[in-house]
Amino acid sequence: MGKIKIILALIVLVFSVSCVAQNKSNYTKNKSAIKSFNRAVEYMERGQKSLAINEVNKAINKDPGFLEAYLLKAEIHDFWGETAEAFENYAKVFEIDPAYDPALSFKLAINSYQLGKYTIAKEYIYAFYETADVAKYQRYDTDRLRRYIYFADSAYQNPVNFEPISVGDGVNTDFDEYWPSLSVDENVLVFTRQIPLNPDNPSRSQESMHEDLFVSFRNPETGKYDNAIPMPGTVNTRLNEGAQCVSADGKTVVITACNRPGGVGSCDLYIMFLRNGTWTEPQNLFTVNSASWDSNPSLSADGKTLYFSSGRSGGNGKTDIWMAKIDKDGIASEPAVNLGGEINTEYEELSPFIHPDGKTLYFASNGFPGMGDFDLYYSRLGDDGKWGTPVNVGYPINTNGEERSLIVNAKGDIAMFASSGGQRDLDIYYFEIPEEVKPVTVTYVKGYVYDVKTNERLEASCEMLDI
């Protein structure tokens, strides 16, 4: 179920099915209702959801007080991921008999948390702890659920300022746009768009779509981003080009590409450079990639440190955030380093973004107290070289849904992210970042180096020293 990995698999239902199948229900004597109930059980066991729902509805119509029928209906909806419908029917069971089973309060707490009904979730988790022998349920991580519910309710009651604005029709379309990244001057916006493999095929099925990289340039007169174009060069293929990042100067892009010939793992990181006005062929970062899944790159402002998510061995959870020191060609001379237990949990950490200040890391996780599924967090690097305890960026930036891929401009006052909150699908939005979530403000110097004799513009690198 996302953030709370609980395996409360039909605890109440198993008891109910065995009893009702033997015509021993404590809540109905209607034999016709019991027959409909048993047929519903058979259909569910065969995976025939519609027929199961139809029969269980018949049972309820024949006896509106048939508790086990509501319970079965709730479990059917729960099994198929229909949380709102499951909650409605679990609540009906609770209404008929609040003392039926403490596990019922636990299930209602889970469902209401998933639905963003945090105050109600608090009531049900409180009821569970008041009535249950909690020790019997510890394998279901009940204490963790309680922490999450209390955190979410508190965050919900104390919202942060949040007014997202679309980046505009030059970027957002009827297709999905996500994974934004910005150059330090904010003039170059690179993002991922999901488009049809065949433009003449209107289908939006997963098999008929693929991910390509697009770029949009900010219009100096209007301040808005112009119509996006496919990333120049050969980066886009009929395979997926997904999460990416652009360097501070806009001349280096690290992308994620999956299942490419000659790849190291299922998804690998590739690097490409803008040289003489042309993008180079994507080069596999062989010294960084693993035999597992590597994705979600983020380059430090100086281009020397690459942060990314990986499912490689040696981590704390399913996916962790790692970092690798790379040279100007993207080659790492030493193995990637796990950011450690302060950042990485036994669950999943994704989409790191290292701010140009070099000390503020934003990322997504489902392993810390939050609002529902993946939430966004930030952590600051201390003077001792250790990352601080991650802080949830707050509600309503985080919701009971899934939030990922937050980036923050160099000034530290504007953030971008992808959301389905608009009238279309996933679109890219920006918003003023709350004061407590802001990084250190960073500025930049932009200029050109010329040959003193020929006045020809030269390729050069500059280093600013603290004198």
mmCIF file of N, CA and C in Angstrom, residues 350-395:
data_model
loop_
_atom_site.group_PDB
_atom_site.id
_atom_site.type_symbol
_atom_site.label_atom_id
_atom_site.label_comp_id
_atom_site.label_asym_id
_atom_site.label_seq_id
_atom_site.Cartn_x
_atom_site.Cartn_y
_atom_site.Cartn_z
ATOM 1 N N LEU A 350 14.314 8.105 -3.420
ATOM 2 C CA LEU A 350 14.383 8.358 -4.856
ATOM 3 C C LEU A 350 14.582 9.844 -5.139
ATOM 4 N N SER A 351 14.801 10.148 -6.403
ATOM 5 C CA SER A 351 14.841 11.503 -6.987
ATOM 6 C C SER A 351 15.594 12.528 -6.135
ATOM 7 N N PRO A 352 16.886 12.300 -5.880
ATOM 8 C CA PRO A 352 17.655 13.309 -5.149
ATOM 9 C C PRO A 352 17.862 14.564 -5.996
ATOM 10 N N PHE A 353 17.895 15.704 -5.343
ATOM 11 C CA PHE A 353 18.278 16.960 -5.994
ATOM 12 C C PHE A 353 19.199 17.707 -5.056
ATOM 13 N N ILE A 354 20.448 17.883 -5.473
ATOM 14 C CA ILE A 354 21.392 18.629 -4.666
ATOM 15 C C ILE A 354 21.357 20.082 -5.124
ATOM 16 N N HIS A 355 21.034 20.973 -4.202
ATOM 17 C CA HIS A 355 20.935 22.389 -4.553
ATOM 18 C C HIS A 355 22.320 22.950 -4.868
ATOM 19 N N PRO A 356 22.406 24.005 -5.688
ATOM 20 C CA PRO A 356 23.711 24.612 -5.972
ATOM 21 C C PRO A 356 24.482 25.073 -4.745
ATOM 22 N N ASP A 357 23.808 25.200 -3.579
ATOM 23 C CA ASP A 357 24.569 25.555 -2.373
ATOM 24 C C ASP A 357 25.455 24.416 -1.898
ATOM 25 N N GLY A 358 25.240 23.217 -2.462
ATOM 26 C CA GLY A 358 26.064 22.055 -2.127
ATOM 27 C C GLY A 358 25.783 21.459 -0.766
ATOM 28 N N LYS A 359 24.804 22.015 -0.049
ATOM 29 C CA LYS A 359 24.555 21.571 1.323
ATOM 30 C C LYS A 359 23.108 21.166 1.590
ATOM 31 N N THR A 360 22.225 21.418 0.641
ATOM 32 C CA THR A 360 20.814 21.097 0.846
ATOM 33 C C THR A 360 20.388 20.049 -0.164
ATOM 34 N N LEU A 361 19.960 18.907 0.345
ATOM 35 C CA LEU A 361 19.542 17.791 -0.500
ATOM 36 C C LEU A 361 18.041 17.595 -0.357
ATOM 37 N N TYR A 362 17.341 17.627 -1.484
ATOM 38 C CA TYR A 362 15.913 17.318 -1.520
ATOM 39 C C TYR A 362 15.748 15.929 -2.126
ATOM 40 N N PHE A 363 14.811 15.157 -1.616
ATOM 41 C CA PHE A 363 14.614 13.808 -2.143
ATOM 42 C C PHE A 363 13.234 13.295 -1.765
ATOM 43 N N ALA A 364 12.848 12.189 -2.382
ATOM 44 C CA ALA A 364 11.564 11.547 -2.088
ATOM 45 C C ALA A 364 11.817 10.253 -1.329
ATOM 46 N N SER A 365 10.908 9.931 -0.410
ATOM 47 C CA SER A 365 11.057 8.713 0.386
ATOM 48 C C SER A 365 9.699 8.213 0.842
ATOM 49 N N ASN A 366 9.593 6.905 1.023
ATOM 50 C CA ASN A 366 8.419 6.341 1.695
ATOM 51 C C ASN A 366 8.839 5.659 2.993
ATOM 52 N N GLY A 367 9.988 6.091 3.531
ATOM 53 C CA GLY A 367 10.506 5.470 4.739
ATOM 54 C C GLY A 367 10.503 6.348 5.970
ATOM 55 N N PHE A 368 10.025 7.595 5.846
ATOM 56 C CA PHE A 368 9.924 8.513 6.981
ATOM 57 C C PHE A 368 8.456 8.885 7.196
ATOM 58 N N PRO A 369 8.101 9.349 8.401
ATOM 59 C CA PRO A 369 6.716 9.778 8.610
ATOM 60 C C PRO A 369 6.285 10.800 7.571
ATOM 61 N N GLY A 370 5.107 10.574 6.997
ATOM 62 C CA GLY A 370 4.657 11.451 5.922
ATOM 63 C C GLY A 370 3.158 11.406 5.752
ATOM 64 N N MET A 371 2.714 11.936 4.624
ATOM 65 C CA MET A 371 1.288 12.129 4.380
ATOM 66 C C MET A 371 0.622 10.941 3.708
ATOM 67 N N GLY A 372 1.400 10.019 3.145
ATOM 68 C CA GLY A 372 0.760 8.893 2.465
ATOM 69 C C GLY A 372 1.744 7.993 1.775
ATOM 70 N N ASP A 373 2.013 8.260 0.498
ATOM 71 C CA ASP A 373 2.912 7.406 -0.264
ATOM 72 C C ASP A 373 4.307 8.024 -0.217
ATOM 73 N N PHE A 374 4.913 8.330 -1.375
ATOM 74 C CA PHE A 374 6.200 9.017 -1.376
ATOM 75 C C PHE A 374 5.989 10.484 -1.018
ATOM 76 N N ASP A 375 6.762 10.981 -0.065
ATOM 77 C CA ASP A 375 6.764 12.392 0.303
ATOM 78 C C ASP A 375 8.114 13.007 -0.042
ATOM 79 N N LEU A 376 8.147 14.337 -0.075
ATOM 80 C CA LEU A 376 9.386 15.073 -0.327
ATOM 81 C C LEU A 376 9.989 15.533 0.996
ATOM 82 N N TYR A 377 11.311 15.432 1.092
ATOM 83 C CA TYR A 377 12.049 15.787 2.304
ATOM 84 C C TYR A 377 13.279 16.603 1.921
ATOM 85 N N TYR A 378 13.868 17.250 2.916
ATOM 86 C CA TYR A 378 15.167 17.884 2.694
ATOM 87 C C TYR A 378 16.070 17.586 3.882
ATOM 88 N N SER A 379 17.364 17.600 3.603
ATOM 89 C CA SER A 379 18.374 17.392 4.643
ATOM 90 C C SER A 379 19.523 18.348 4.364
ATOM 91 N N ARG A 380 20.159 18.826 5.418
ATOM 92 C CA ARG A 380 21.278 19.751 5.240
ATOM 93 C C ARG A 380 22.583 19.096 5.693
ATOM 94 N N LEU A 381 23.624 19.363 4.931
ATOM 95 C CA LEU A 381 24.950 18.830 5.236
ATOM 96 C C LEU A 381 25.610 19.703 6.289
ATOM 97 N N GLY A 382 25.991 19.090 7.409
ATOM 98 C CA GLY A 382 26.602 19.841 8.492
ATOM 99 C C GLY A 382 28.077 20.103 8.258
ATOM 100 N N ASP A 383 28.648 20.964 9.089
ATOM 101 C CA ASP A 383 30.076 21.272 8.994
ATOM 102 C C ASP A 383 30.937 20.046 9.265
ATOM 103 N N ASP A 384 30.335 19.042 9.934
ATOM 104 C CA ASP A 384 31.077 17.818 10.223
ATOM 105 C C ASP A 384 31.019 16.817 9.069
ATOM 106 N N GLY A 385 30.386 17.224 7.961
ATOM 107 C CA GLY A 385 30.302 16.346 6.802
ATOM 108 C C GLY A 385 29.196 15.316 6.881
ATOM 109 N N LYS A 386 28.316 15.436 7.887
ATOM 110 C CA LYS A 386 27.224 14.479 8.040
ATOM 111 C C LYS A 386 25.890 15.135 7.682
ATOM 112 N N TRP A 387 25.010 14.331 7.110
ATOM 113 C CA TRP A 387 23.689 14.828 6.747
ATOM 114 C C TRP A 387 22.786 14.892 7.976
ATOM 115 N N GLY A 388 22.016 15.975 8.074
ATOM 116 C CA GLY A 388 21.091 16.131 9.182
ATOM 117 C C GLY A 388 19.846 15.287 9.002
ATOM 118 N N THR A 389 19.066 15.170 10.067
ATOM 119 C CA THR A 389 17.826 14.394 10.018
ATOM 120 C C THR A 389 16.886 14.978 8.964
ATOM 121 N N PRO A 390 16.380 14.158 8.044
ATOM 122 C CA PRO A 390 15.484 14.662 6.995
ATOM 123 C C PRO A 390 14.219 15.288 7.577
ATOM 124 N N VAL A 391 13.768 16.353 6.928
ATOM 125 C CA VAL A 391 12.575 17.082 7.347
ATOM 126 C C VAL A 391 11.552 17.033 6.216
ATOM 127 N N ASN A 392 10.326 16.685 6.558
ATOM 128 C CA ASN A 392 9.238 16.680 5.585
ATOM 129 C C ASN A 392 8.940 18.119 5.157
ATOM 130 N N VAL A 393 8.795 18.376 3.839
ATOM 131 C CA VAL A 393 8.594 19.751 3.373
ATOM 132 C C VAL A 393 7.201 20.272 3.697
ATOM 133 N N GLY A 394 6.305 19.390 4.160
ATOM 134 C CA GLY A 394 5.024 19.852 4.668
ATOM 135 C C GLY A 394 3.845 19.653 3.742
ATOM 136 N N TYR A 395 2.674 19.797 4.337
ATOM 137 C CA TYR A 395 1.400 19.734 3.621
ATOM 138 C C TYR A 395 0.980 21.161 3.272
#
